[in-house]
CSV table of C-alpha atoms in Angstrom, one decimal:
chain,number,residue,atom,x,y,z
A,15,UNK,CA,-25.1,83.1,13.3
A,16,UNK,CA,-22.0,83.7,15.5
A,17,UNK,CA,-18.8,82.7,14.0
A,18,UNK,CA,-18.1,79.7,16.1
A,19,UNK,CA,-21.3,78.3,14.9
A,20,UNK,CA,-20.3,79.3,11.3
A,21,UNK,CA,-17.1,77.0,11.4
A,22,UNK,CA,-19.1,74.3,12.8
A,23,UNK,CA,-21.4,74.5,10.4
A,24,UNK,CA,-19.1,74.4,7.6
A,25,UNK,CA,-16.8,71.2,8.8
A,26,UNK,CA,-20.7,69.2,9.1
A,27,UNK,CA,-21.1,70.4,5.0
A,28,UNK,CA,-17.5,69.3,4.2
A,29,UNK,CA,-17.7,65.7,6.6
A,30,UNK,CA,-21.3,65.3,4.4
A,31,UNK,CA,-18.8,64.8,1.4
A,32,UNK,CA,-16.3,62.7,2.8
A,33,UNK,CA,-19.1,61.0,3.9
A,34,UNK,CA,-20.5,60.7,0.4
A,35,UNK,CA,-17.0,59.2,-0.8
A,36,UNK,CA,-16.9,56.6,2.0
A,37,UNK,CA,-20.0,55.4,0.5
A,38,UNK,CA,-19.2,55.7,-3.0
A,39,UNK,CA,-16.5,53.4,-1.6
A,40,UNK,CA,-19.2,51.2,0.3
A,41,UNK,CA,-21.4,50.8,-3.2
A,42,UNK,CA,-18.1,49.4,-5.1
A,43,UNK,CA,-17.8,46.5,-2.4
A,44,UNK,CA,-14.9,48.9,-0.6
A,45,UNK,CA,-14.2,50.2,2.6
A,46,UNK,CA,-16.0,52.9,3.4
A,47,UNK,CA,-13.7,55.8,4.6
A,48,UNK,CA,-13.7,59.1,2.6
A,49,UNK,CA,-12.1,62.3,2.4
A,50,UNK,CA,-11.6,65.6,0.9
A,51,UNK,CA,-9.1,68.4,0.9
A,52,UNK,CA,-10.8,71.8,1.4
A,53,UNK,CA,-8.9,75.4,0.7
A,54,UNK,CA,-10.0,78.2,0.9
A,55,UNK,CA,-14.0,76.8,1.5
A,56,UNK,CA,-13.5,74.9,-1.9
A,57,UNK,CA,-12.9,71.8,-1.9
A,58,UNK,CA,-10.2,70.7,-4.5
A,59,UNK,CA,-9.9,66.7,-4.0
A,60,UNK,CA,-11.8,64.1,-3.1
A,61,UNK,CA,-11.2,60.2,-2.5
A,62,UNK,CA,-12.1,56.9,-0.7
A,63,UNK,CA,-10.4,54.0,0.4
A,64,UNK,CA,-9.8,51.7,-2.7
A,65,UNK,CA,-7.6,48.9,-1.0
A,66,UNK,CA,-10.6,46.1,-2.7
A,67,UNK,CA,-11.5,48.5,-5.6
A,68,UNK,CA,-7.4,49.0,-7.2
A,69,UNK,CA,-6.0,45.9,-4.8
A,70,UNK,CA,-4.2,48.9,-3.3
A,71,UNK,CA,-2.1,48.9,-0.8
A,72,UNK,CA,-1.4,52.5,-0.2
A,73,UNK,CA,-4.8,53.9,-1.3
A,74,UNK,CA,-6.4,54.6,1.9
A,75,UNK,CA,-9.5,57.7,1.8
A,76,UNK,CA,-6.8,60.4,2.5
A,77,UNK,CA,-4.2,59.1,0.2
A,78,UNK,CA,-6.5,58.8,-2.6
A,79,UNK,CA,-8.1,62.6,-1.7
A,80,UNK,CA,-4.2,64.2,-1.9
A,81,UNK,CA,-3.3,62.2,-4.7
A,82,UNK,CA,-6.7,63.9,-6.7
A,83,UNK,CA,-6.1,66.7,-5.5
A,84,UNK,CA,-2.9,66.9,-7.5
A,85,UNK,CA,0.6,68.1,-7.1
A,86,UNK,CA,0.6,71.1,-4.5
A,87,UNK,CA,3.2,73.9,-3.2
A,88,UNK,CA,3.5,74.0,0.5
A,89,UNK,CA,1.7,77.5,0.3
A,90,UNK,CA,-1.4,75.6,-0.9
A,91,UNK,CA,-1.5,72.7,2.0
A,92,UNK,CA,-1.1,75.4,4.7
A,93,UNK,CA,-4.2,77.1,3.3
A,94,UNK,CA,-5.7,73.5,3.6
A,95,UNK,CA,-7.9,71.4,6.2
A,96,UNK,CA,-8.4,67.6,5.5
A,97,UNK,CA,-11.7,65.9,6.5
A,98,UNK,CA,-11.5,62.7,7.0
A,99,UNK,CA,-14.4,60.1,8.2
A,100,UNK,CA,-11.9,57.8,10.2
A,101,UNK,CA,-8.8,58.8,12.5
A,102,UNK,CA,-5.9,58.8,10.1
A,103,UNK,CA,-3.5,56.0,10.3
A,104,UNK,CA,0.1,56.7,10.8
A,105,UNK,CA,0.4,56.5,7.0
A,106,UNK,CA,-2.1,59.4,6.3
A,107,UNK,CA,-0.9,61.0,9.1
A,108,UNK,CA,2.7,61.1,7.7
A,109,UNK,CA,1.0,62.6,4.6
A,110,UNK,CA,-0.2,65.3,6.3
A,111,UNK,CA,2.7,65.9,8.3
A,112,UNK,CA,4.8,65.9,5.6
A,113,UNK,CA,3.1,68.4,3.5
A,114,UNK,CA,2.1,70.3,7.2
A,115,UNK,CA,-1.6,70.7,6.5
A,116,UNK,CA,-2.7,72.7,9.3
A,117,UNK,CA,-6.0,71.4,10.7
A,118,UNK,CA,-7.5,67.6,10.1
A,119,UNK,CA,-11.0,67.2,11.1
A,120,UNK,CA,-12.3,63.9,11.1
A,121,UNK,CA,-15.8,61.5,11.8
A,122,UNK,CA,-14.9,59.4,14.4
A,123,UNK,CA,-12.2,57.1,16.1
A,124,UNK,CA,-14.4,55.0,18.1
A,125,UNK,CA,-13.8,52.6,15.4
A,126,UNK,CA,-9.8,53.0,15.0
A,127,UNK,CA,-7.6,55.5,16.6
A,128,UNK,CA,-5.2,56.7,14.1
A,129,UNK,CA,-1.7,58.7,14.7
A,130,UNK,CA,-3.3,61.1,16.4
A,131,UNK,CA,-0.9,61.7,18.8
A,132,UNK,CA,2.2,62.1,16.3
A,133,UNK,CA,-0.3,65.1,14.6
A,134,UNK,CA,-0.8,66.7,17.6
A,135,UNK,CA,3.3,66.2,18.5
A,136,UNK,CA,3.6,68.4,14.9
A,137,UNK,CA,1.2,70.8,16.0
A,138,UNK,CA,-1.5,69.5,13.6
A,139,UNK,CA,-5.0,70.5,15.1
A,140,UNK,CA,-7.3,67.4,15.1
A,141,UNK,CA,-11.0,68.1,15.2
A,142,UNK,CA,-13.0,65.0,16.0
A,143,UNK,CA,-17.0,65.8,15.4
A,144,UNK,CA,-17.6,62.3,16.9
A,145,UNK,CA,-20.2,60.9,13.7
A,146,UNK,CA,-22.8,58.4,14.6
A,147,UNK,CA,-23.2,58.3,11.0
A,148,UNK,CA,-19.0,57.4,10.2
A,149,UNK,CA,-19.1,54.9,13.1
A,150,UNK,CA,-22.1,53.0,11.8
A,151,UNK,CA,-20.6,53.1,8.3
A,152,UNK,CA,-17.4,51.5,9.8
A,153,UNK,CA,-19.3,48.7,12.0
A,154,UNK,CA,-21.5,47.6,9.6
A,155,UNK,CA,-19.2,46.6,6.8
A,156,UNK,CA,-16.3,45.6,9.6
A,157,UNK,CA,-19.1,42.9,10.7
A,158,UNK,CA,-18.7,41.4,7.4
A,159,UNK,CA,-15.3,42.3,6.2
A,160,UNK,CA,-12.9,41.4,9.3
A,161,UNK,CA,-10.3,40.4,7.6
A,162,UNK,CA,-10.1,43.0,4.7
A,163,UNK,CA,-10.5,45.9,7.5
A,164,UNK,CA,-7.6,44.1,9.3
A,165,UNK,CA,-5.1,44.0,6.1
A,166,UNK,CA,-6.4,47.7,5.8
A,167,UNK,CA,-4.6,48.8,8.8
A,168,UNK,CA,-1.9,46.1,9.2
A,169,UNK,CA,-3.2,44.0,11.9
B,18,UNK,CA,32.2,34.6,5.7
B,19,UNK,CA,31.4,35.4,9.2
B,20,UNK,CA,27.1,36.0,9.6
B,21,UNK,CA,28.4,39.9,9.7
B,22,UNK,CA,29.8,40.3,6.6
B,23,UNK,CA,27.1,37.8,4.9
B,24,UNK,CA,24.1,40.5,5.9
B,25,UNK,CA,26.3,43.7,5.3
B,26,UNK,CA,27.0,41.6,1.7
B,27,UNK,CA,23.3,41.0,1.2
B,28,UNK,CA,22.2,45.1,2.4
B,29,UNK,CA,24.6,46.1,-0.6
B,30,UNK,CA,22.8,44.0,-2.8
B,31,UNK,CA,19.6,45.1,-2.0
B,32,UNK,CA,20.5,48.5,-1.7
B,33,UNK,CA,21.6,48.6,-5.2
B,34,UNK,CA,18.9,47.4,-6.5
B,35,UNK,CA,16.8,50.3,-4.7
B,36,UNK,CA,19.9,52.0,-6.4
B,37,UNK,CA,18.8,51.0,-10.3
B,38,UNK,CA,15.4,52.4,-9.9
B,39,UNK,CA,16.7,55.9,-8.2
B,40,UNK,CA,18.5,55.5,-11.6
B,41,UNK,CA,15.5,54.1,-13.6
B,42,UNK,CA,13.8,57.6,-12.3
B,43,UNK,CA,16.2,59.9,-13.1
B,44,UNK,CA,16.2,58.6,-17.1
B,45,UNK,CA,12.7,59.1,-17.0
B,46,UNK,CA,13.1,63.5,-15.6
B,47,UNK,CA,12.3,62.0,-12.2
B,48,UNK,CA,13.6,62.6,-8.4
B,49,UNK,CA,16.6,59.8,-8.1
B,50,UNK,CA,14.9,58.2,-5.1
B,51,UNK,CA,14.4,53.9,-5.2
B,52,UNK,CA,13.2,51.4,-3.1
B,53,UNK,CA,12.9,47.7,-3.0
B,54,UNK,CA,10.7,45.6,-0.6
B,55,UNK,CA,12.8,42.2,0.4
B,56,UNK,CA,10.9,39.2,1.9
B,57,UNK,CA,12.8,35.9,3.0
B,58,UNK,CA,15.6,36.9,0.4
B,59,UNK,CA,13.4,38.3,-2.3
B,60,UNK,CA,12.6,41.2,-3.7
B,61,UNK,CA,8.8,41.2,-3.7
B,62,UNK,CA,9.0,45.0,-4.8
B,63,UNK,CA,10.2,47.1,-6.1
B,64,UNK,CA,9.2,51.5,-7.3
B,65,UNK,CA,10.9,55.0,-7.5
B,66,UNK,CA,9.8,58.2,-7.2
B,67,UNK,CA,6.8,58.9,-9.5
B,68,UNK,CA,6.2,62.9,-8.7
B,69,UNK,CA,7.0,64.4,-12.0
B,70,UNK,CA,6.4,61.4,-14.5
B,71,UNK,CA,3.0,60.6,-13.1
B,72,UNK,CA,2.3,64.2,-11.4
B,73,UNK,CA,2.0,62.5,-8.1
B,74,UNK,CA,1.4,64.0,-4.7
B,75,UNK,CA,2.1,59.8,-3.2
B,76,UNK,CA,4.1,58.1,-5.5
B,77,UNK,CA,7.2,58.7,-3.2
B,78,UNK,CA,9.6,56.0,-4.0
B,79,UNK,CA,8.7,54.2,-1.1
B,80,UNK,CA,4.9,54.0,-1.4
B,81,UNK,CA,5.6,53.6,-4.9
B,82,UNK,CA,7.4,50.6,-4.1
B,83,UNK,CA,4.9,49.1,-1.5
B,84,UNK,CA,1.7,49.6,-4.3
B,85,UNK,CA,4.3,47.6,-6.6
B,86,UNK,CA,4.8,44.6,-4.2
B,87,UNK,CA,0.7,44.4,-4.0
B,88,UNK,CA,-1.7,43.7,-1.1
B,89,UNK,CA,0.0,41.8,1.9
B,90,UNK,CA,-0.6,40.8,5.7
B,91,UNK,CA,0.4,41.9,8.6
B,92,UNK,CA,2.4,38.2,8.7
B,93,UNK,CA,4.2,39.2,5.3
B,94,UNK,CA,5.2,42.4,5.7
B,95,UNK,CA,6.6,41.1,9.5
B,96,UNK,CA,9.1,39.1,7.6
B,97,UNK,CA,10.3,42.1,4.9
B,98,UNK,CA,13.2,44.6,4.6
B,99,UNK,CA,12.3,47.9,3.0
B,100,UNK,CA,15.7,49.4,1.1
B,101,UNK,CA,15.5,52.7,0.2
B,102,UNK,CA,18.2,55.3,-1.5
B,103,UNK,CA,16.8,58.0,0.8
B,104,UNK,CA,15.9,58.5,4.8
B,105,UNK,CA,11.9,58.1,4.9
B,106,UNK,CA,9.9,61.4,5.0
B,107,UNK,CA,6.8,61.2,7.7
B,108,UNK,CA,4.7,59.8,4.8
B,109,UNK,CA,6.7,56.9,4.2
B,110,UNK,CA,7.8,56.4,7.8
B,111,UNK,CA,4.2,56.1,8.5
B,112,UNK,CA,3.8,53.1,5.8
B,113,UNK,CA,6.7,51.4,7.9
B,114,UNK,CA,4.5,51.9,10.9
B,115,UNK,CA,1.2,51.1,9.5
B,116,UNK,CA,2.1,48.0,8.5
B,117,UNK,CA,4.9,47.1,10.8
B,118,UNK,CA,8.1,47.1,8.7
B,119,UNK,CA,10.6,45.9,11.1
B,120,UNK,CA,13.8,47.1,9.4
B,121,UNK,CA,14.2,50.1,7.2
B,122,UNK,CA,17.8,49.8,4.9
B,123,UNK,CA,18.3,53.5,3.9
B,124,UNK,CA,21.3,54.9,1.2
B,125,UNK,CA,21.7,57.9,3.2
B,126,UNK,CA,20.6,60.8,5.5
B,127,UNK,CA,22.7,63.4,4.5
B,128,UNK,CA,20.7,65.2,1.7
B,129,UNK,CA,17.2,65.0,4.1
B,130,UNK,CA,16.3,63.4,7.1
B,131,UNK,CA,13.0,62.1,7.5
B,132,UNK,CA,10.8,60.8,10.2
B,133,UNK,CA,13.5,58.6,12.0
B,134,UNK,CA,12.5,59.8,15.5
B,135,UNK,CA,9.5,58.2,14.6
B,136,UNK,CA,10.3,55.3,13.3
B,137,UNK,CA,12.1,54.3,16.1
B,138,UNK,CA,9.7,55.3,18.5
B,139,UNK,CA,7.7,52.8,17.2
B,140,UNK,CA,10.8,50.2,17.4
B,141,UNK,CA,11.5,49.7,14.1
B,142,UNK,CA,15.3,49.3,13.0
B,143,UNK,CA,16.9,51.7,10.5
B,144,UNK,CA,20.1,50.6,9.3
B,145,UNK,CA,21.8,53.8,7.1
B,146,UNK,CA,24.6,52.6,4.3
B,147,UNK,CA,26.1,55.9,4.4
B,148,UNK,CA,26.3,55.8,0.7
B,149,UNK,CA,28.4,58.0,-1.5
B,150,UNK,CA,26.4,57.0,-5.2
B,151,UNK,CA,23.3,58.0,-3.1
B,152,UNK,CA,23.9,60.9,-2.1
B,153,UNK,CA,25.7,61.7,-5.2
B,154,UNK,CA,22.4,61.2,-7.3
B,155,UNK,CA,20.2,63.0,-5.2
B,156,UNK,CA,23.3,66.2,-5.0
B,157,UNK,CA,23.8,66.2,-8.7
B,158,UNK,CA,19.8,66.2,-9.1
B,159,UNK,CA,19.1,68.8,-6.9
B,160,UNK,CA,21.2,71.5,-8.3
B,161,UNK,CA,19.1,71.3,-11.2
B,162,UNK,CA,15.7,70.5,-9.8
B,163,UNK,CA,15.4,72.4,-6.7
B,164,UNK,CA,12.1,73.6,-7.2
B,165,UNK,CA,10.7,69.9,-7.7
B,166,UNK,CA,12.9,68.3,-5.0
B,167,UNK,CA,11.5,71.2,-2.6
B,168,UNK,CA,8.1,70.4,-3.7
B,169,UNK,CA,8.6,66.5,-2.7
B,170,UNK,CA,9.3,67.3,0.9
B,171,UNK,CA,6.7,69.6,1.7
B,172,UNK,CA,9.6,72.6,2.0
């Protein structure tokens, strides 16, 4: 396997568990957007959006995934790349801008495009492996959760 | 009292109550940072920094703050005033964006500037008290602390 293939491999393994948070998420009535924080090939957090589960309001997938992962140096988050299975809303975003992890590679944005331009203006490298499997995730609970998915990202 | 001097008055108040909670964290070994969420008048929130009493890579005194004032709309948070000690890293600039904070009441700039480019970019007002007790807090603390403070920001 040539090493392009390699890394591509590896992001699909790593979006398989953010995948299995957003529906960890999904099976305790939530939203279903996961997340974890790989470095150096292991991953040490992982989270899901918990807005319905904690009545949070700051507890989005990536939120919950940094704050599991624990208290870090910035030598630790450069050594980091963040899956996510949704775009990251300017919130998450910040978070990752303000603790400069390097690479965020995320499901989809068909369903919500996040700050992706304010990464990319910090020189944060967005890798988007276009998921049918995130966007149906995303469609089928928005059909029946309108208004929580709204609140979610303050629309 | 001339409209002026009645919302400079009421930013004071505020600001000192974002104030007592920098304070509230710093008896508890924490980072001196506050924040209060106003709506029509009232404080509907209020938090501090949380990263050494609860080991927290989030609980910025910001976020803290917005978990505090619970699960809103897009229509409440239209109406509120965030107040806090401290200019907003990208994290908590990103909140403000997220969910549409119109006006961000900061103590000071002086000991860290956060994401204010950014904030404004996305049109929303930030209004800096220039204050002496602020940045007193955060100088005295980070003397001590440097290695903490430097962990809060990413540095």
């Amino acid at each position: 396997m040539n090493n392009k293939k390699e890394i591509e491999k590896n992001h699909l393994f790593y979006m398989n568990e953010a995948i299995k948070e957003a529906k960890k998420g999904l099976n305790e009535g939530g939203i279903p957007i996961g997340a974890v924080l790989v470095k150096d090939k292991k991953i040490i957090g992982r989270g899901h959006n918990k807005r319905f589960q904690k009545n949070s309001a700051i507890l989005h997938a990536e939120m919950d995934c940094l704050e599991n992962a624990g208290r870090l140096t910035n030598k630790d988050y450069k050594k980091c790349v963040l899956y996510s299975t949704l775009s990251p809303c300017p919130m998450c975003s910040g978070a990752v801008v303000l603790y400069k992890i390097p690479i965020i590679v995320i499901g989809e944005n068909e369903t919500f495009i996040g700050a992706e331009k304010y990464l990319k203006s910090n020189k944060i490298k967005l890798i988007n492996l276009d998921s049918d499997e995130c966007k149906d995730l995303m469609k089928n609970f928005i059909k029946k959760n309108k208004k929580l998915w709204f609140e979610d990202i303050g629309k």
